[in-house]
XYZ file of C-alpha atoms in Angstrom:
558
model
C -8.868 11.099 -23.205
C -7.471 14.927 -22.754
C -3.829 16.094 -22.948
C -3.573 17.835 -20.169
C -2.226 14.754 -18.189
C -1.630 12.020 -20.638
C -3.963 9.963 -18.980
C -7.698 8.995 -19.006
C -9.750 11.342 -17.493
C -12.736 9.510 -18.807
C -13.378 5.466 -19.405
C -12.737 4.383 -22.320
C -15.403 3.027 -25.004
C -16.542 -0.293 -23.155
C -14.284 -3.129 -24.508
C -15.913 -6.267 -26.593
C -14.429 -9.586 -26.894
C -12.372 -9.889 -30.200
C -14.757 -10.826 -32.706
C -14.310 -12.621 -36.396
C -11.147 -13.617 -37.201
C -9.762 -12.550 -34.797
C -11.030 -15.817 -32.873
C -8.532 -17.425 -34.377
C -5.529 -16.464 -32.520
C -7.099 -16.678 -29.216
C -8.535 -20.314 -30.232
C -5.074 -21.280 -31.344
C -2.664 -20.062 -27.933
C -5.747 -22.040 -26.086
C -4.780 -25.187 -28.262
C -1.088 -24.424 -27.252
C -1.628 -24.271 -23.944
C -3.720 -27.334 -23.908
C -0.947 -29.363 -26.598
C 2.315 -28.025 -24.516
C 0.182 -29.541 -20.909
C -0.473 -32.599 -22.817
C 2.779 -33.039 -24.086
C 4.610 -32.519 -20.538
C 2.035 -34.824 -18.796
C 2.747 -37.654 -21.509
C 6.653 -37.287 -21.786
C 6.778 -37.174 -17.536
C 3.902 -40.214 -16.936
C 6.172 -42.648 -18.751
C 9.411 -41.790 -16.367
C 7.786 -43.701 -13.266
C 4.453 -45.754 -12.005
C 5.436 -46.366 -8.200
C 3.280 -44.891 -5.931
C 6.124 -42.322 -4.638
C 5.929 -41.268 -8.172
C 1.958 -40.863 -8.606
C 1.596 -38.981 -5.076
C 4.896 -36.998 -4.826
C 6.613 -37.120 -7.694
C 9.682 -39.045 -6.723
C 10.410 -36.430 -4.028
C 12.920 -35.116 -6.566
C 12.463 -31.569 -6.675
C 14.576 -28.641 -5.697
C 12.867 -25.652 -3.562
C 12.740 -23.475 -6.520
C 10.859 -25.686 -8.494
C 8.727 -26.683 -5.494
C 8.047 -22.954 -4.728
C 7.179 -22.053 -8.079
C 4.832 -25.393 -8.277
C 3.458 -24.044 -4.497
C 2.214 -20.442 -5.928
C 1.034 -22.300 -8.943
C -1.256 -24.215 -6.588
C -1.907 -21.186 -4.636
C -2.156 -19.399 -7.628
C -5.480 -19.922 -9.053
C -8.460 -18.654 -11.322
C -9.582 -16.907 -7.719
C -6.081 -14.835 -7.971
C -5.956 -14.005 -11.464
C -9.467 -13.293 -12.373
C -11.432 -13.273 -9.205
C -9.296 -10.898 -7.100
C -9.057 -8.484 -9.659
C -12.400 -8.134 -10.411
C -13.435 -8.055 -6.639
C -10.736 -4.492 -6.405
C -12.491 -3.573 -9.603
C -15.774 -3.568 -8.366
C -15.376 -2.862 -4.648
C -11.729 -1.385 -4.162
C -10.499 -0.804 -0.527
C -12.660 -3.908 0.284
C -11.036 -6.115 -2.927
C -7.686 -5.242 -1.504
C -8.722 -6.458 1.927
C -9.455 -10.069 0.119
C -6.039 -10.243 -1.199
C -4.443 -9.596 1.709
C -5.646 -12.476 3.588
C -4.124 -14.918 1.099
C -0.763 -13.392 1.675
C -0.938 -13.601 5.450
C -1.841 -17.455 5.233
C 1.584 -18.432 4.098
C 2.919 -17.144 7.459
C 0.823 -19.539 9.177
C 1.861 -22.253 6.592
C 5.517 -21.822 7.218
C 6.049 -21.278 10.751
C 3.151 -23.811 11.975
C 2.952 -26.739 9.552
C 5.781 -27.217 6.543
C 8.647 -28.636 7.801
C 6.553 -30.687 10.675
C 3.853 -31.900 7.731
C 7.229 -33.423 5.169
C 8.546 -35.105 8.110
C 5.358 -36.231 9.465
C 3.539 -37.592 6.129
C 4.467 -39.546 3.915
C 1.069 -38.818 0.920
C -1.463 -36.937 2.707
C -2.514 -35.104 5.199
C -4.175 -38.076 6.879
C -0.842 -39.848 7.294
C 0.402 -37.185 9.689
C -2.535 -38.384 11.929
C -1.995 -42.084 11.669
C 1.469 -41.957 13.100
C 0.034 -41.370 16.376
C -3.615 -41.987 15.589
C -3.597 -45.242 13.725
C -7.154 -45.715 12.917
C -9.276 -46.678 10.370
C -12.233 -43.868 11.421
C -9.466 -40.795 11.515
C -8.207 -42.038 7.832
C -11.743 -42.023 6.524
C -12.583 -38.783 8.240
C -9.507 -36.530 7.321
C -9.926 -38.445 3.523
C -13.469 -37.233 3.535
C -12.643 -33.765 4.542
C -9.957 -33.526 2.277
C -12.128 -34.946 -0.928
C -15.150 -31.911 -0.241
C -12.223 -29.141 -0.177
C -11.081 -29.940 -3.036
C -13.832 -30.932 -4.883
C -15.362 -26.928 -3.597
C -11.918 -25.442 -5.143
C -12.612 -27.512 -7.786
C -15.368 -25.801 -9.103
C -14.283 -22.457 -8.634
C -11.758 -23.247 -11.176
C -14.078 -24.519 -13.609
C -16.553 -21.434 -13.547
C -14.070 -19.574 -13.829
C -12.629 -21.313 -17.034
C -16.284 -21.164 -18.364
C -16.343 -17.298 -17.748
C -13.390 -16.430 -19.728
C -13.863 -18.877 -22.319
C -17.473 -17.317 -22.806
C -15.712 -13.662 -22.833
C -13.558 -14.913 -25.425
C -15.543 -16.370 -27.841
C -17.964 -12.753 -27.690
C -20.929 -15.121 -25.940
C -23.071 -15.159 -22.638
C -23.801 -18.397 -24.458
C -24.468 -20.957 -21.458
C -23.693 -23.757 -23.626
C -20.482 -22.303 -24.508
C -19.349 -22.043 -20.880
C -21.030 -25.497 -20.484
C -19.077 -26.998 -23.020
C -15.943 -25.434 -21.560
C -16.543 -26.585 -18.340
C -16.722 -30.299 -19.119
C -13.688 -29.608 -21.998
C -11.573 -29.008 -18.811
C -12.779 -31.033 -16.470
C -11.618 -33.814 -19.256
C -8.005 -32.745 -19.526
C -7.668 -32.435 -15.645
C -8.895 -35.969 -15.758
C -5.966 -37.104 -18.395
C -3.128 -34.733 -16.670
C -3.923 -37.085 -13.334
C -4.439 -40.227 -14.463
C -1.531 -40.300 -17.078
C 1.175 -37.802 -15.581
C 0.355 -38.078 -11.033
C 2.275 -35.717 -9.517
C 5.391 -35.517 -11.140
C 3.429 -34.236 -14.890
C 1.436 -31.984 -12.409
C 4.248 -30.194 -10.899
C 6.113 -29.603 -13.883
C 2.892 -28.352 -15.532
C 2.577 -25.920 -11.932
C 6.145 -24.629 -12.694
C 5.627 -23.703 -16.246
C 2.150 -22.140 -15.483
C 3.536 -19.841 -12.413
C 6.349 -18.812 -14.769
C 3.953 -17.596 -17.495
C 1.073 -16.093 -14.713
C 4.043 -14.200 -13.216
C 5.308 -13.334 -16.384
C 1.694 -11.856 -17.679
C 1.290 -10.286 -14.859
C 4.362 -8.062 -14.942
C 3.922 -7.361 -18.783
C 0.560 -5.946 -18.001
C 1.618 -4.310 -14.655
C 4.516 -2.351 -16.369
C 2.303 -1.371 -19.465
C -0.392 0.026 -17.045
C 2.398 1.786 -15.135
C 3.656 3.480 -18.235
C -0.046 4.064 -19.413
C 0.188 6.670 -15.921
C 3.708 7.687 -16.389
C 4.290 6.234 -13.021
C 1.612 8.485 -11.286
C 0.132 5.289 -9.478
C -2.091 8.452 -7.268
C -3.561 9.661 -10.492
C -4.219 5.638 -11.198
C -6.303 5.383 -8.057
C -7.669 8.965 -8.816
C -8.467 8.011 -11.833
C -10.103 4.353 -10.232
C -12.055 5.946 -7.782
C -13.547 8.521 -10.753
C -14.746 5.530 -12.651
C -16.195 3.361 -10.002
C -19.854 4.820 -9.931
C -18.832 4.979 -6.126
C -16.764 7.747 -6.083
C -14.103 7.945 -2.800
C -15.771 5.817 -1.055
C -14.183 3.301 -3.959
C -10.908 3.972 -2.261
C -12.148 3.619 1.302
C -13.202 0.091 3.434
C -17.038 -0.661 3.307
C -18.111 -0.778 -0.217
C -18.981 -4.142 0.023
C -18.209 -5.236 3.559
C -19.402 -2.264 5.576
C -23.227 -1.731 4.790
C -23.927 -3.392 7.895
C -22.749 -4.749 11.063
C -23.820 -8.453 9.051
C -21.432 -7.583 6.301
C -18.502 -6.665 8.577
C -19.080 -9.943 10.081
C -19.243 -11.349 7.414
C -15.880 -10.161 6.482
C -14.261 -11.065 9.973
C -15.177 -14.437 8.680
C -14.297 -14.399 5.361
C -10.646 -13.144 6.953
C -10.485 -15.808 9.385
C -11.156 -18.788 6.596
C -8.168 -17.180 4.286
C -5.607 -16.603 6.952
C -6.581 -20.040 8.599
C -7.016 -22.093 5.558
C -4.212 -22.205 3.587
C -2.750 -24.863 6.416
C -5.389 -27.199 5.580
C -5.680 -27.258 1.976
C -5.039 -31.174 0.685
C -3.302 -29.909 -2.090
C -1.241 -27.398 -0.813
C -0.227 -29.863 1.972
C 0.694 -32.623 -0.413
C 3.554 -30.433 -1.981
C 5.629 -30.950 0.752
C 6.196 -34.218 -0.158
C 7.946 -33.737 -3.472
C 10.624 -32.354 -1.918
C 13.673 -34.600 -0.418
C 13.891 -33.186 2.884
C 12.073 -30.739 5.248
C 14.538 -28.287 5.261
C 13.695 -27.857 1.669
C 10.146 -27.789 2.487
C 10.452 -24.464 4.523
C 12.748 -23.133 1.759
C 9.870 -24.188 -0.632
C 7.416 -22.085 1.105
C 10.092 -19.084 1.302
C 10.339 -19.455 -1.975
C 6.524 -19.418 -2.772
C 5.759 -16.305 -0.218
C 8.157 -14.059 -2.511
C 6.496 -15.223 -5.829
C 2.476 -14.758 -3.905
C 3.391 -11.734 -2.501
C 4.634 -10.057 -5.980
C 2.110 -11.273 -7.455
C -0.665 -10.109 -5.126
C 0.970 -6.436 -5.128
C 0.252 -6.428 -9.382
C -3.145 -7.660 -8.661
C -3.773 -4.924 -6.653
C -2.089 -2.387 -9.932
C -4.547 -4.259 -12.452
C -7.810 -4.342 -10.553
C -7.174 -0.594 -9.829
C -6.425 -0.634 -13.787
C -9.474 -1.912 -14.793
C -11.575 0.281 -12.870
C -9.847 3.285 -14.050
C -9.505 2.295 -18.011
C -12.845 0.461 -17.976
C -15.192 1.620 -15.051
C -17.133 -0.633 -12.776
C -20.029 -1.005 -14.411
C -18.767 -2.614 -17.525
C -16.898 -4.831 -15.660
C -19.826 -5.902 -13.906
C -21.685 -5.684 -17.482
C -19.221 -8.207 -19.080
C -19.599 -10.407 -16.077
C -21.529 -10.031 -12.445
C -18.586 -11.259 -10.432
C -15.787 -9.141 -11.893
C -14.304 -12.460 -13.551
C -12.970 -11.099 -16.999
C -11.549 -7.716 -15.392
C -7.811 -8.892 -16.636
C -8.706 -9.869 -20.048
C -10.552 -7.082 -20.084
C -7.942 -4.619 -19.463
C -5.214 -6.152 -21.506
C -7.199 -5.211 -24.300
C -7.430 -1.713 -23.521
C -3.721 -2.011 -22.992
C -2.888 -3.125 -26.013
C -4.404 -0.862 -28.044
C -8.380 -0.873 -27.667
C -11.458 -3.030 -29.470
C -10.307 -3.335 -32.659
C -6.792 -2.882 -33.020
C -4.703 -6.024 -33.445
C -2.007 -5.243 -30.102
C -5.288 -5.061 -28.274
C -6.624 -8.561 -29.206
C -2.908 -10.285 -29.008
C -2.515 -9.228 -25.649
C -6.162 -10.432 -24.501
C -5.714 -13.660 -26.118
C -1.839 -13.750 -24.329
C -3.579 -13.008 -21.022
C -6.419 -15.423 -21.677
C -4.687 -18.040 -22.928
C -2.587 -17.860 -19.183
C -5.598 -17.604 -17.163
C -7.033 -20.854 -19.089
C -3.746 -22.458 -18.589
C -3.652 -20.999 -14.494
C -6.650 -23.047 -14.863
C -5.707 -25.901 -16.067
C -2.759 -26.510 -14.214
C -4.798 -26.106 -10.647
C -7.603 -28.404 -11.744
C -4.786 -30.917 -11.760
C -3.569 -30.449 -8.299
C -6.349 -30.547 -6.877
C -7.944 -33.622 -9.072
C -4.854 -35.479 -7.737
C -4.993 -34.073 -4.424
C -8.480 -34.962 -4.316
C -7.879 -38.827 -5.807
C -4.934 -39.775 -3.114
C -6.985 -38.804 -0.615
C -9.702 -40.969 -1.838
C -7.573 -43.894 -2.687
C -4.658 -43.969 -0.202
C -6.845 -42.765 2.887
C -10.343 -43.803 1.951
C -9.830 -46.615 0.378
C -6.655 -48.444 0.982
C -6.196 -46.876 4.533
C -9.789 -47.262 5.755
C -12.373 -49.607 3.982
C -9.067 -51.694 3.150
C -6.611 -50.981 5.813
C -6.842 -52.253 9.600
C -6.209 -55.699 10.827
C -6.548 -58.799 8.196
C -9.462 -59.813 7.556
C -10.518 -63.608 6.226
C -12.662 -64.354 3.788
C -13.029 -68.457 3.264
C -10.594 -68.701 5.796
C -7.409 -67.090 4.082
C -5.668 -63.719 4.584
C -7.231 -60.875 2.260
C -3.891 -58.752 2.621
C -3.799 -54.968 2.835
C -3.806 -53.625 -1.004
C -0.783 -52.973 -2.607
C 0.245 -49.504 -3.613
C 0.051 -50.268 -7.326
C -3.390 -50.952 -6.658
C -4.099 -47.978 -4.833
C -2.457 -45.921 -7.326
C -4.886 -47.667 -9.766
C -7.626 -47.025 -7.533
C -6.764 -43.189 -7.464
C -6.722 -42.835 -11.276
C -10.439 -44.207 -11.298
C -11.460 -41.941 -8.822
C -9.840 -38.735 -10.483
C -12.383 -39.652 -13.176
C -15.520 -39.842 -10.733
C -14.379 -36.713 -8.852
C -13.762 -34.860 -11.768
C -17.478 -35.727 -13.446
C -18.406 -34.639 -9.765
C -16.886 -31.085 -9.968
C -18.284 -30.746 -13.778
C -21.995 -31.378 -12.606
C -21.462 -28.749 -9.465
C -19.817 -26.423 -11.783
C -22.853 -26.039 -14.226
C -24.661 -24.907 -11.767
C -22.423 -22.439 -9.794
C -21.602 -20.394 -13.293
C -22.864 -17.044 -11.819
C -20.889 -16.841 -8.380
C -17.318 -15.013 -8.136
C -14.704 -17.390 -8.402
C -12.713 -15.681 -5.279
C -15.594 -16.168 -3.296
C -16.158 -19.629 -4.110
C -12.467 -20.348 -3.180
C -13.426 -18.617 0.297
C -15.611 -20.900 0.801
C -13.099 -24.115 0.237
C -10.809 -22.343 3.070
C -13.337 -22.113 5.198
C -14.077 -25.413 4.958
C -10.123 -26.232 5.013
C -9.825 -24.306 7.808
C -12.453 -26.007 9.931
C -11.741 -29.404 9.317
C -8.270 -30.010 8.412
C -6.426 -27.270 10.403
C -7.725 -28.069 14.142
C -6.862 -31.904 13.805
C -3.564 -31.155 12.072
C -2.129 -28.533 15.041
C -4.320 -30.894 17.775
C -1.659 -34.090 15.973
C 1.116 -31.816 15.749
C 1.277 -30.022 19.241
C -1.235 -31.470 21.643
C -0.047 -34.813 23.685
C -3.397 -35.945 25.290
C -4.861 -35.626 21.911
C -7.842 -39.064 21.070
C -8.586 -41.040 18.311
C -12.113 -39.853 19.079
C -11.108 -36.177 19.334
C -9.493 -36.554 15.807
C -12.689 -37.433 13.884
C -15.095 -34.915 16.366
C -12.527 -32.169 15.337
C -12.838 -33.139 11.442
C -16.457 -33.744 11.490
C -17.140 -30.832 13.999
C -15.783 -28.608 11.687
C -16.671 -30.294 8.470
C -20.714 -30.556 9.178
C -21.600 -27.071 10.315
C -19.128 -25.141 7.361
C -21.197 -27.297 4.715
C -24.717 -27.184 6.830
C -24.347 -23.367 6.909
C -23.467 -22.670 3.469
C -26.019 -24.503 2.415
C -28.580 -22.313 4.416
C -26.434 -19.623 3.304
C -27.130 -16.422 0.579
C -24.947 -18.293 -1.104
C -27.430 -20.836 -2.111
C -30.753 -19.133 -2.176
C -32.710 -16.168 -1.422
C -30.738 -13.563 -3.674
C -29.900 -12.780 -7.403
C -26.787 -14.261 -7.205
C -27.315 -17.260 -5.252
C -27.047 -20.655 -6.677
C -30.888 -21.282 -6.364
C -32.094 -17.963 -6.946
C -35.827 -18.475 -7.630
C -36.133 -19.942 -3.894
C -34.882 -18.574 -0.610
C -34.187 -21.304 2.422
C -31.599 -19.684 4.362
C -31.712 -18.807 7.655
C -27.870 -18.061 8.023
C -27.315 -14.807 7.421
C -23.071 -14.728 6.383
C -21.914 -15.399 3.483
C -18.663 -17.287 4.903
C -19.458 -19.493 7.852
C -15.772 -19.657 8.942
C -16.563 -17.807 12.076
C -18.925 -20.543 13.397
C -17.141 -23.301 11.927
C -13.998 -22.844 12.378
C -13.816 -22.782 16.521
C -16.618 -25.410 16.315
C -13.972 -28.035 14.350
C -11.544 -26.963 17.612
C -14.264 -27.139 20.257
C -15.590 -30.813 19.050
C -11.461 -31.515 19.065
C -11.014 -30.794 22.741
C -14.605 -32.149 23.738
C -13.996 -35.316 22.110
C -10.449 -35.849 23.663
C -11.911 -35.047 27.023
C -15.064 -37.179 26.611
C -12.684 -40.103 25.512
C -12.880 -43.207 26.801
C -9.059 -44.477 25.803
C -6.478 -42.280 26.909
C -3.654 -40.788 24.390
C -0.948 -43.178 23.643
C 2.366 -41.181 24.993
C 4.704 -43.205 22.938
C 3.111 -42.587 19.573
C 3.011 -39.109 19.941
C 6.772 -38.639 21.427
C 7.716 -40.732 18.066
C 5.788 -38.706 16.382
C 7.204 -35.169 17.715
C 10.839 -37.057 17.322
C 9.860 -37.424 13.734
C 8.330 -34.361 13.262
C 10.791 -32.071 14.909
C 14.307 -33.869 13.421
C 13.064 -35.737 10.296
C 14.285 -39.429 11.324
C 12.682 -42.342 10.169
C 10.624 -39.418 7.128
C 9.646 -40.774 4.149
């Protein structure tokens, strides 16, 4: 540090996690993060055990409080620690990233919110059985709704293993092990205890506090550059190890005509699949109305935008106070960049501002964590129980067994029925989890959209806007979307044939993007129109004109 500007003109000695007793104070805002959660999902789960209350929390809450809940959905370990660490490593391109999760919400409102609350009454599968009333289009829009948010599951949990690791000074892979299943527990209590009324309130405290952190550390990295936010990406580009090209697109993206496809695709699957995320879907339904809906999503563009826009400040920040390559040193995928700089802000290793504000900023990314395990866990377990089970293995005509009626299951039962699957789900995205430790949280969540956005998005607009739309057009456009995302992934980089892969001592793949949105995603609209073409039972006119009655004015809405 010189005085000639007041600002670093050279990184600073490479931060540690707090060490010694300093453990305690980070172990004990964890514990109040975990104990205040707790406490909210046990004082809410005793208020109500209907099924309105499990799945939409008694459609009781204001747009505020619904758009606060929405960005702390939206707002996840991918925003707070991925992002940043992608601008901290790759800059111009890391900016690019976050800019595609802002531009989804566009499609969100004008496309999908206030025609989705009308339209549903749970899940995104009930919008298609009001016109589509089979058992195969429940099962396959349940299905596609259980692997999206069992992949944005486990971005979550790595990245609550990553910062708990930072935290406790350790590239111990039984300490991140141990974290992972430690939250894949609680997300299991918050849903089968609190449903969806505990989870939203738990959203609305933990958007509050993300916001919150994020300003704090935003204004002290302002003041750190007396406002010079040129001489902050000056200083950025200096301590990349990449020089201006830091500060220009292509660092990560641009090395080859494969990479700039592959960020086409990436772009596609963020802007695109937002609209078909399960849980983001299913807050519409907490809301009273769909006029509150679209004020919901107002509501929740402001707060993701703002928030974005300091994300962009602190992955600059770390770059410029810390330098690349110990952010890549302290974790491969940029995870712990924010931790990592709030310790610099607040005074440096060793000094006791320094270790208060990384255990502050910690102890909100564990409970960002926390709090979007839980949506999705219960986004995950409706789908399973009211689509899945109730609505296809159960649902249909009667059936008899020794000649009496075996009656369609009751919603207490399905509600049941959803709290034993948020366990099985949950042990599901624990498993996956341990071995996905090593890939960038953002990018995993990339990969959920682009599965969203191939499977759930082209049967939801088909419903919404197309009349001659089939029953067997509906599950073509799910599974033509679904199979190929998950086929190419798996013969992705992702999996194998690099260091980073999740197999990295084999290599299998033969697809060469990272993201296979591009392919997928007109595939699940090409099987759509294919299948409704090829059909051999034409679209029923007067479901769909009570559905677009429904849709458009809200009568006869749950």
């Amino acid at each position: 540090m010189t005085a000639t500007t007041g600002v670093m003109t050279t990184a600073t000695p490479p931060p540690v996690a707090p060490t010694g007793q300093h453990h305690g104070l980070a172990v004990v805002l964890f514990a109040v993060v975990v104990l205040v959660t707790l406490g909210i999902t046990l004082w809410v789960g005793r208020q109500g055990n209907a099924a309105e209350d499990f799945y939409a929390g008694g459609r009781g809450f204001t747009p505020l409080q619904n758009g606060f809940a929405l960005s702390g959905d939206y707002l996840s370990a991918a925003s707070f620690l991925g992002v940043a660490g992608l601008i901290a490593l790759y800059g111009y391109d890391g900016v690019l990233y976050s800019i595609g999760f802002l531009v989804a919400w566009l499609v969100v409102l004008m496309l999908v919110a206030e025609l989705v609350r009308n339209a549903g009454r749970y899940t995104l599968a009930d919008v298609l059985a009001l016109r589509l009333r089979r058992r195969r289009v429940r099962a396959a829009a349940g299905g596609a709704s259980v692997v999206v948010t069992l992949l944005y599951l486990v971005a979550q949990m790595v990245g609550a293993g990553s910062l708990v690791a930072l935290l406790l000074g350790t590239d111990s892979a039984q300490a991140r092990t141990w974290t992972i299943i430690a939250v894949g527990a609680l997300m299991i209590v918050y849903v089968t205890i609190g449903g969806m009324r505990a989870t939203t309130w738990i959203q609305i405290v933990k958007a509050f506090l993300l916001i919150a952190g994020s300003v704090l550390l935003t204004v002290l990295l302002v003041v750190r550059f007396h406002g010079d936010l040129f001489e902050l990406m000056r200083q950025a580009a200096q301590h990349s190890g990449s020089g201006h090209r830091y500060l220009e697109p292509g660092l990560k993206y641009g090395a080859s005509f494969t990479s700039r496809l592959d960020f086409v695709s990436l772009g596609l699957a963020l802007v695109l699949g937002t609209a078909g995320l399960p849980h983001i879907l299913s807050r519409f339904y907490t809301v009273p109305t769909a006029r509150a809906a679209r004020r919901s999503t107002m509501w929740a563009i402001g707060l993701v935008g703002g928030f974005y826009l300091m994300a962009i400040a602190l992955g600059l920040g770390a770059t410029a106070l810390i330098g690349s390559a110990e952010v890549r040193h302290a974790n491969a995928a940029g995870n712990t960049a924010v931790p990592l700089l709030a310790l610099v802000l607040g005074g440096g290793n060793g000094s006791t501002g320094g270790v208060v504000l990384f255990a502050l900023i910690s102890a909100i990314a564990f409970a960002t964590i926390l709090a979007v395990v839980a949506g999705l866990t219960l986004a995950s377990s409706a789908a399973f129980a009211h689509d899945i089970w109730a609505g296809a293995w159960r649902g249909g005509p009667r059936r008899r067994r020794g000649g009496e009626a075996d009656d369609k299951p009751s919603e207490q039962q399905e509600v049941v029925v959803a709290r034993f699957a948020a366990a099985g789900i949950g042990a599901a995205a624990i498993v996956i989890s341990l071995y996905a430790q090593q890939l960038n949280v953002a990018f995993l969540v990339g990969l959920a959209f682009a599965v969203a956005a191939s499977a759930n998005l082209p049967v939801l607009l088909y419903s919404l806007f197309w009349s001659r739309f089939t029953v067997r057009g509906a599950v073509w456009s799910v599974y033509g979307g679904l199979v190929p995302a998950i086929v190419l992934v798996l013969f992705s980089p992702v999996v194998s044939g690099s260091k980073v892969a999740l197999f990295p001592g084999v290599d299998f793949h033969w697809f060469p993007l990272e993201n296979p949105g591009i392919v997928s995603i007109p595939l699940g609209f090409l099987a759509g129109w294919i299948g409704t073409l090829t059909s051999p039972e034409p679209a029923d006119a007067d479901r769909f004109a009570e559905l677009e009655v429904r849709a458009l004015t809200g009568a006869g809405a749950a």
